[in-house]
């Protein structure tokens, strides 16, 4: 989950892109929080997204890891 206007999101974007290139077997998705839709609102509520960036690692549709920068809060 990211926002294009967020300096922290822009800072990690290159690493996420590199991760996707190094591990092509991973399905990597970037969810832009500036795009408003009912589905996105549901995802934000479901995963408790309050700030960006947030990176999840899912296995079998279950969130196994959540990474975010706690120092920003």
C-alpha atoms as one frame of an Amber mdcrd trajectory, in Angstrom:
protein
   0.000   0.000   0.000   1.490   3.315  -1.030   0.750   6.902  -1.926   2.621
   8.560  -4.810   2.727  11.801  -2.826   4.338  10.108   0.208   8.098  10.599
   0.443   8.425   7.340   2.390   6.505   5.407  -0.278   8.769   6.822  -2.971
  11.797   5.879  -0.897  10.883   2.159  -0.718   9.495   1.862  -4.267  12.884
   1.012  -5.766  13.420  -1.787  -3.265   9.997  -3.275  -3.956  10.693  -3.122
  -7.696  14.061  -4.828  -7.149  12.448  -7.514  -4.998   9.978  -8.269  -7.795
  12.822  -8.499 -10.337  15.017 -10.727  -8.136  12.179 -13.085  -7.210   9.946
 -13.431 -10.283   8.049 -16.262  -8.591   6.573 -13.707  -6.162   3.416 -11.859
  -7.091   4.132  -8.234  -6.205   1.315  -5.692  -6.197   1.372  -1.969  -5.502
  -1.922  -0.581  -4.203  -2.229   3.177  -4.706  -4.234   4.622  -1.820  -4.998
   7.773  -3.818  -7.283   5.746  -6.092 -10.694   5.802  -4.407 -13.051   2.843
  -4.779 -15.304   0.681  -2.579 -12.895  -2.250  -2.969  -9.942  -0.120  -1.877
 -11.919   1.218   1.097 -12.620  -2.395   2.080  -8.909  -3.322   1.847  -7.906
  -0.282   3.911 -10.375  -1.225   6.639  -9.598  -4.939   6.465  -5.853  -4.414
   6.907  -5.960  -1.341   9.157  -3.996   0.929   6.830  -3.509   4.331   8.469
  -0.290   5.524   6.799   1.978   4.613   3.919   3.952   2.709   2.943   2.826
  -0.656   4.296   4.199  -3.878   2.853   2.479  -7.210   3.408   3.695 -10.725
   2.729   0.800 -13.081   2.093   0.848 -16.866   1.973  -2.305 -18.685   0.874
  -4.277 -15.414   1.157  -3.223 -14.957   4.803  -1.082 -11.981   5.845   2.068
 -13.500   7.356   4.148 -10.314   7.663   3.423  -6.596   7.823   6.206  -4.024
   7.408   5.887  -0.295   7.958   8.008   2.518   9.314   7.009   2.994  12.946
   9.436   5.908  13.318   7.112   8.143  11.257   4.300   8.025  13.823
